[in-house]
mmCIF file with all atom_site columns, C-alpha atoms in Angstrom:
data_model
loop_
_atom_site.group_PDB
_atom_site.id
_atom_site.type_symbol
_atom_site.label_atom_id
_atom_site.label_alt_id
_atom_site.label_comp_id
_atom_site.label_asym_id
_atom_site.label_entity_id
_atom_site.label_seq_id
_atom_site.pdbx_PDB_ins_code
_atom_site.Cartn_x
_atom_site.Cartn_y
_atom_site.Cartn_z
_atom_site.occupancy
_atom_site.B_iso_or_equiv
_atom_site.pdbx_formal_charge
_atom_site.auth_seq_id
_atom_site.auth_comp_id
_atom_site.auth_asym_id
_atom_site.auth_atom_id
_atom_site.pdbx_PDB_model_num
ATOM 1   C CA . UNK F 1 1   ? 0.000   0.000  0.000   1.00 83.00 ? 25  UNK F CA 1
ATOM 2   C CA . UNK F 1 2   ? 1.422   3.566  -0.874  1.00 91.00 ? 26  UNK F CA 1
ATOM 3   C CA . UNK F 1 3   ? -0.303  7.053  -0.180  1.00 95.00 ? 27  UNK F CA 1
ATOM 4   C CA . UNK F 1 4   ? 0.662   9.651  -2.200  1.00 97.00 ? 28  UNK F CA 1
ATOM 5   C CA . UNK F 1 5   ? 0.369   13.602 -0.822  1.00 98.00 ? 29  UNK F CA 1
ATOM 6   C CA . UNK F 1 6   ? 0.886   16.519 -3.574  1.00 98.00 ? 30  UNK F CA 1
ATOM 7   C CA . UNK F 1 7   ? 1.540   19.664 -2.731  1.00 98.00 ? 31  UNK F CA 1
ATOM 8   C CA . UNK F 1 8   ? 3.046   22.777 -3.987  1.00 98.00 ? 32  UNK F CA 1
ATOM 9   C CA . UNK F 1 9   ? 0.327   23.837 -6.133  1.00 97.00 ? 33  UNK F CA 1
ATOM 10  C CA . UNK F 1 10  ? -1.491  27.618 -6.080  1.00 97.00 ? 34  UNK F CA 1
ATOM 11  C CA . UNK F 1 11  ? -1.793  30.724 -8.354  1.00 98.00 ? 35  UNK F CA 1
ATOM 12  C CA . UNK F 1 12  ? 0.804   32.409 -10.723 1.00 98.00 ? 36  UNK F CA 1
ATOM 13  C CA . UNK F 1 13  ? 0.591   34.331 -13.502 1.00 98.00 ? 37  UNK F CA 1
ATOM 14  C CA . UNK F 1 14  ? 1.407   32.831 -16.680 1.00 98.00 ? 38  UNK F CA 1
ATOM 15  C CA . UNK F 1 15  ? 5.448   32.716 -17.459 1.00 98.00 ? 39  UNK F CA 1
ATOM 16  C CA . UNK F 1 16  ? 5.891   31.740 -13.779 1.00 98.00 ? 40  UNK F CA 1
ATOM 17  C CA . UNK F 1 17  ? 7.118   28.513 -12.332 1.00 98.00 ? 41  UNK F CA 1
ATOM 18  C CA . UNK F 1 18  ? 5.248   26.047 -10.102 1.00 98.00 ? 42  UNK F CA 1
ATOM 19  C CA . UNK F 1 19  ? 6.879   22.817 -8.138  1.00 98.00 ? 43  UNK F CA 1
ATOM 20  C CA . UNK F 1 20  ? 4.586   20.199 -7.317  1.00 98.00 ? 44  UNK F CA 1
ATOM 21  C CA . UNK F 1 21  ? 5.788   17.597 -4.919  1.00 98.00 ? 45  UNK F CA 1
ATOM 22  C CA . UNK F 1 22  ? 4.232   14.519 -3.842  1.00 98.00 ? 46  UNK F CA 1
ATOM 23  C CA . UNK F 1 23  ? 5.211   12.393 -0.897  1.00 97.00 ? 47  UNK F CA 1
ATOM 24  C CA . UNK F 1 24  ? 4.857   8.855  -0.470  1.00 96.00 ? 48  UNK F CA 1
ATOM 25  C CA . UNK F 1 25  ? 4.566   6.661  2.529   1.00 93.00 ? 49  UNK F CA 1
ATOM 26  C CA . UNK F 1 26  ? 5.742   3.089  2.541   1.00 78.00 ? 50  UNK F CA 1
ATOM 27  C CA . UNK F 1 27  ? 9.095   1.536  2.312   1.00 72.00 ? 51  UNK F CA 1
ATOM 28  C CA . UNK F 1 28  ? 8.113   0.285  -1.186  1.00 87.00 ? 52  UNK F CA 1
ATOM 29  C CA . UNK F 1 29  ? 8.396   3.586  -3.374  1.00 89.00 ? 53  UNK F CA 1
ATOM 30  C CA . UNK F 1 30  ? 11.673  3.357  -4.943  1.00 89.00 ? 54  UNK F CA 1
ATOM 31  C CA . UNK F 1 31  ? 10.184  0.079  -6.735  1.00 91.00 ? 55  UNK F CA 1
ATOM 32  C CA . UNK F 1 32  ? 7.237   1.906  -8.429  1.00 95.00 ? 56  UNK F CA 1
ATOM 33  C CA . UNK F 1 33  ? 7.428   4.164  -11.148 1.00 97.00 ? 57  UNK F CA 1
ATOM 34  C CA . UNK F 1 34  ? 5.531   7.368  -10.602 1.00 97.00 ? 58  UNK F CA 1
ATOM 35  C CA . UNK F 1 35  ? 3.570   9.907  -13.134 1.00 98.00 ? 59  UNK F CA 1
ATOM 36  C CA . UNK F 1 36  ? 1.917   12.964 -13.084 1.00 98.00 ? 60  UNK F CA 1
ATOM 37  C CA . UNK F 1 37  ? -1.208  13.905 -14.695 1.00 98.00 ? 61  UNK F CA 1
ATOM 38  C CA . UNK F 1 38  ? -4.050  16.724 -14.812 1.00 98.00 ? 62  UNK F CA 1
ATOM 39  C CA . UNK F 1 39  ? -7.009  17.295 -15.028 1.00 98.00 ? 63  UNK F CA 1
ATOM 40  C CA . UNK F 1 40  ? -8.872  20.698 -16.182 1.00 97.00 ? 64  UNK F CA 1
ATOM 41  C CA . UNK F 1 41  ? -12.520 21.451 -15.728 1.00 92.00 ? 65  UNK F CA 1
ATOM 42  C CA . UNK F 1 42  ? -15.194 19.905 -17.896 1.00 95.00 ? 66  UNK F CA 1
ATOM 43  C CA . UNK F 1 43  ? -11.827 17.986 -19.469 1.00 96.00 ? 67  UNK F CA 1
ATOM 44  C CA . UNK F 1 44  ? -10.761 13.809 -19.032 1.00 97.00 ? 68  UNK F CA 1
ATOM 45  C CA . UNK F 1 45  ? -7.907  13.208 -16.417 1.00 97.00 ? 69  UNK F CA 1
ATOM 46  C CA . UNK F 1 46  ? -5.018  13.716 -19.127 1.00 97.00 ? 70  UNK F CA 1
ATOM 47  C CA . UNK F 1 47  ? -1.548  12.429 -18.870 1.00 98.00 ? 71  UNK F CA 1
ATOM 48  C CA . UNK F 1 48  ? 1.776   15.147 -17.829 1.00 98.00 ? 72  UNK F CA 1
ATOM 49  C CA . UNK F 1 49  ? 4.964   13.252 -17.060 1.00 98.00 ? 73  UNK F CA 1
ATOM 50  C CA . UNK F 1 50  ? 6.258   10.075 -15.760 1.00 98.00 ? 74  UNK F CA 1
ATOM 51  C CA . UNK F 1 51  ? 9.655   8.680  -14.047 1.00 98.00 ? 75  UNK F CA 1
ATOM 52  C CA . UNK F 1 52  ? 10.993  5.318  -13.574 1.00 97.00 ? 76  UNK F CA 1
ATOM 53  C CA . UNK F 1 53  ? 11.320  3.879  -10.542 1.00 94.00 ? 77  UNK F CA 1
ATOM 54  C CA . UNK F 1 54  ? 15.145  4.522  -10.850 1.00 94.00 ? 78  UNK F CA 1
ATOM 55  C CA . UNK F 1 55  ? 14.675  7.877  -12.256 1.00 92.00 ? 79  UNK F CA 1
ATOM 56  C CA . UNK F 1 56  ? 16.407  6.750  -15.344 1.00 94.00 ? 80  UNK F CA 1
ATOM 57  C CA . UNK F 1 57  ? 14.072  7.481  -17.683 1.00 96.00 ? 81  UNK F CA 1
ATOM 58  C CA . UNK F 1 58  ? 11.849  10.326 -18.212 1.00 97.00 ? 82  UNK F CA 1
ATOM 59  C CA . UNK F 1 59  ? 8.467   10.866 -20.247 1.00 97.00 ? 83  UNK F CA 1
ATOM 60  C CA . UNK F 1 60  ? 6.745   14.153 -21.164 1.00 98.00 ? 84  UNK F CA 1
ATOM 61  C CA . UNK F 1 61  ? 3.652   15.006 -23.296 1.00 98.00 ? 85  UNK F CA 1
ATOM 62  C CA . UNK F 1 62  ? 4.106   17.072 -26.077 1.00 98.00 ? 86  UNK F CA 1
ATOM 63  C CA . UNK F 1 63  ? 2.233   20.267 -24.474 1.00 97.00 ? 87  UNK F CA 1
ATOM 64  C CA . UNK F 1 64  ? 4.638   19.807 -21.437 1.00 98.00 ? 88  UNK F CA 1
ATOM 65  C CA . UNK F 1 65  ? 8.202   18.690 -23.053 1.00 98.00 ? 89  UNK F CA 1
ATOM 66  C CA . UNK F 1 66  ? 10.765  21.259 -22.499 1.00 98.00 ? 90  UNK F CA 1
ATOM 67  C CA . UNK F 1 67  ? 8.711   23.135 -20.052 1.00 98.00 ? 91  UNK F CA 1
ATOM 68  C CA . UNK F 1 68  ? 8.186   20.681 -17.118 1.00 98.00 ? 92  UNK F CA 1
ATOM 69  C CA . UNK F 1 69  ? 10.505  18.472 -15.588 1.00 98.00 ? 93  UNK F CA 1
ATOM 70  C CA . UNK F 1 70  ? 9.727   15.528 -13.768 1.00 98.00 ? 94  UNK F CA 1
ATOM 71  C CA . UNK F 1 71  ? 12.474  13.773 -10.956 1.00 98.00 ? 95  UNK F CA 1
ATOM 72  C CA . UNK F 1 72  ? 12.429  11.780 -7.757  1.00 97.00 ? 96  UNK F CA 1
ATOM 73  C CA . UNK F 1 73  ? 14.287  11.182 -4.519  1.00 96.00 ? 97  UNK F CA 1
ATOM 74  C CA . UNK F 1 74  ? 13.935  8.201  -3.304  1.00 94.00 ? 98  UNK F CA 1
ATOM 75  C CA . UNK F 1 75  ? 15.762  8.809  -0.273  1.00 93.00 ? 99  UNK F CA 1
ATOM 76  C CA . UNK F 1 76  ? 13.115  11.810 0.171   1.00 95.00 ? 100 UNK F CA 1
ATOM 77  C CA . UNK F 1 77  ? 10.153  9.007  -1.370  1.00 95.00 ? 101 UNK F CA 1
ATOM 78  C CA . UNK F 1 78  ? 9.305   12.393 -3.380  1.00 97.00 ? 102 UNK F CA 1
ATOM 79  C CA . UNK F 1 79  ? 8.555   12.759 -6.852  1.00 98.00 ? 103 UNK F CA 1
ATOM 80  C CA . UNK F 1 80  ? 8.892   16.595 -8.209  1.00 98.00 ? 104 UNK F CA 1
ATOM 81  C CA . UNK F 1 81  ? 7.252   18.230 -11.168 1.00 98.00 ? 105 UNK F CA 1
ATOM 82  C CA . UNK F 1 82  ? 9.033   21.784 -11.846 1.00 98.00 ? 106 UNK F CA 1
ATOM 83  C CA . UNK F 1 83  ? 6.637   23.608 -14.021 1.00 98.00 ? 107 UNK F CA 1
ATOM 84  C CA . UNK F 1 84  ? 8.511   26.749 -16.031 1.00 98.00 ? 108 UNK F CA 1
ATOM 85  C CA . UNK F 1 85  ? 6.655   28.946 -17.928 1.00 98.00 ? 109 UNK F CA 1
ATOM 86  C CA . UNK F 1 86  ? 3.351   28.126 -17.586 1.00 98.00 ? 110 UNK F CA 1
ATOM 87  C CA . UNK F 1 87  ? 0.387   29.068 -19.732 1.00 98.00 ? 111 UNK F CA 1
ATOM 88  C CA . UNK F 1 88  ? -3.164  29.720 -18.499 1.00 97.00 ? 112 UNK F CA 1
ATOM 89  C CA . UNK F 1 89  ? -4.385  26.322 -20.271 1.00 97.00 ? 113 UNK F CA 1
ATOM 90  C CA . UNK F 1 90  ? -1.813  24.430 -17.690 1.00 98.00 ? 114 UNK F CA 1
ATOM 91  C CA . UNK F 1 91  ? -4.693  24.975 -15.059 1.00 98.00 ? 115 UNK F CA 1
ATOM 92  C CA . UNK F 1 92  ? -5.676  21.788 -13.538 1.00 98.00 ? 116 UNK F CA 1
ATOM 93  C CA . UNK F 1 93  ? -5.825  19.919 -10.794 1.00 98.00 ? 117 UNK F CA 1
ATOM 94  C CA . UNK F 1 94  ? -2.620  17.850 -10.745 1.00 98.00 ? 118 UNK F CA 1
ATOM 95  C CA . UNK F 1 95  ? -2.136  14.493 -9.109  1.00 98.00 ? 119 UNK F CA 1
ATOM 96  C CA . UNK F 1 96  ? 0.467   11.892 -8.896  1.00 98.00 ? 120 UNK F CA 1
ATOM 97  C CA . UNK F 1 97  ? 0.145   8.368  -9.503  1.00 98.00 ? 121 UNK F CA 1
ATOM 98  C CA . UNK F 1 98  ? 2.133   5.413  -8.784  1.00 96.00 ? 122 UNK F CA 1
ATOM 99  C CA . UNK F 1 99  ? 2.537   2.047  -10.493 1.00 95.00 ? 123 UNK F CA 1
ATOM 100 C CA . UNK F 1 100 ? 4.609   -0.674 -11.970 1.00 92.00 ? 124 UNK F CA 1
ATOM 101 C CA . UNK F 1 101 ? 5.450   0.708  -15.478 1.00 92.00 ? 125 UNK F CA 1
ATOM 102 C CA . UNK F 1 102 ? 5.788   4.515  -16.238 1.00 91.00 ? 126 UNK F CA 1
ATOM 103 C CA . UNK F 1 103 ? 3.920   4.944  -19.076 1.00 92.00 ? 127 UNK F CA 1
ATOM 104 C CA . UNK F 1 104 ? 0.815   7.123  -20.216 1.00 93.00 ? 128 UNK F CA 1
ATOM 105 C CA . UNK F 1 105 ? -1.866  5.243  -19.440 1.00 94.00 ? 129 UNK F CA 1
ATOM 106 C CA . UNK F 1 106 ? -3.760  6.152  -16.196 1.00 94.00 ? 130 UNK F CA 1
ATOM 107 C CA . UNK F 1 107 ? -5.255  2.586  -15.835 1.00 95.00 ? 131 UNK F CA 1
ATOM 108 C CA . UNK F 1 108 ? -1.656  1.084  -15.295 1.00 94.00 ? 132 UNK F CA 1
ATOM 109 C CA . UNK F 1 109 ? -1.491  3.379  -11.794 1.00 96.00 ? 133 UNK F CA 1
ATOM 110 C CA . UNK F 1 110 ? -2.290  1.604  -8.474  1.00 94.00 ? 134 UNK F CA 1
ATOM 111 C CA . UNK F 1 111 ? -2.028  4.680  -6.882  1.00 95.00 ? 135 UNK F CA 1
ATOM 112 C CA . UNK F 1 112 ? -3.230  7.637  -6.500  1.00 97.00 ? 136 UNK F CA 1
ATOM 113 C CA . UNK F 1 113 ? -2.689  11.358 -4.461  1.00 97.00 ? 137 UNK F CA 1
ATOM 114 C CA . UNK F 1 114 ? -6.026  13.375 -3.890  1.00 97.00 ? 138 UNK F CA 1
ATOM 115 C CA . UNK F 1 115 ? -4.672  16.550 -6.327  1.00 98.00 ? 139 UNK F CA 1
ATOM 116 C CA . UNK F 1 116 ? -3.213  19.784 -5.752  1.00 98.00 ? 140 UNK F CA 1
ATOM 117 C CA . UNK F 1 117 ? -4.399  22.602 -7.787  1.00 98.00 ? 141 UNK F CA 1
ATOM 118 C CA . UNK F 1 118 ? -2.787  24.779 -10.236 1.00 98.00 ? 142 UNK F CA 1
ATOM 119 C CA . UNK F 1 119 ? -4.078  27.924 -11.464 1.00 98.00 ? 143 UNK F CA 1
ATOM 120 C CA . UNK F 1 120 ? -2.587  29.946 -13.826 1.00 98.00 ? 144 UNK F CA 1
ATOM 121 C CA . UNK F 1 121 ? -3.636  33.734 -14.782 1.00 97.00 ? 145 UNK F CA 1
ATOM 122 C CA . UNK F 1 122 ? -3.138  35.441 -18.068 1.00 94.00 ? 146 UNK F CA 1
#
């Protein structure tokens, strides 16, 4: 069993920089690979970024890649998401998942954080 607590999130105008965090409990985390993904209003859960459980490898979606960076310390069991200059569509509520394989998918997460929410003004 792992919980998962984001935080980090709040308002900034657009061109500003966010860092999400999420903590995880359990002695298990540095075997699961972790992802972030968002979700806006009146829009499906949508994936962000996800991180081996190594931190080896890194994945982005295109309307992230070069603007957020996802990493994890797993002597910390914390998984980051630095968020550079943000645009007022990055608003969403932002949670972090946690699961065998780091890949897009949403279904392949066993775990999941209750959101932290990310506003961002023009």
């Amino acid at each position: 069993q792992v919980q998962l607590v984001e935080s980090g999130g709040g308002l900034v105008q657009a061109g500003g920089s966010l860092r999400l965090s999420c903590a995880a409990s359990g002695r298990t985390f540095s075997s699961y690979a972790m992802g972030w993904f968002r979700q806006a209003p009146g829009k499906e859960r949508e994936f962000v970024a996800a991180i081996s459980w190594s931190g080896g490898s890194t994945y982005y979606a295109d309307s992230v890649k070069g603007r957020f960076t996802i990493s994890r310390d797993n002597a910390k069991n914390t998984v980051y998401l630095q968020m550079n200059s943000l645009k007022p569509e990055d608003t969403a509520v932002y949670y972090c998942a946690a699961g065998v394989r780091s890949v897009p998918q949403s279904h392949e997460y066993d775990y999941w954080g209750q959101g932290t929410q990310v506003t961002v003004s023009s």
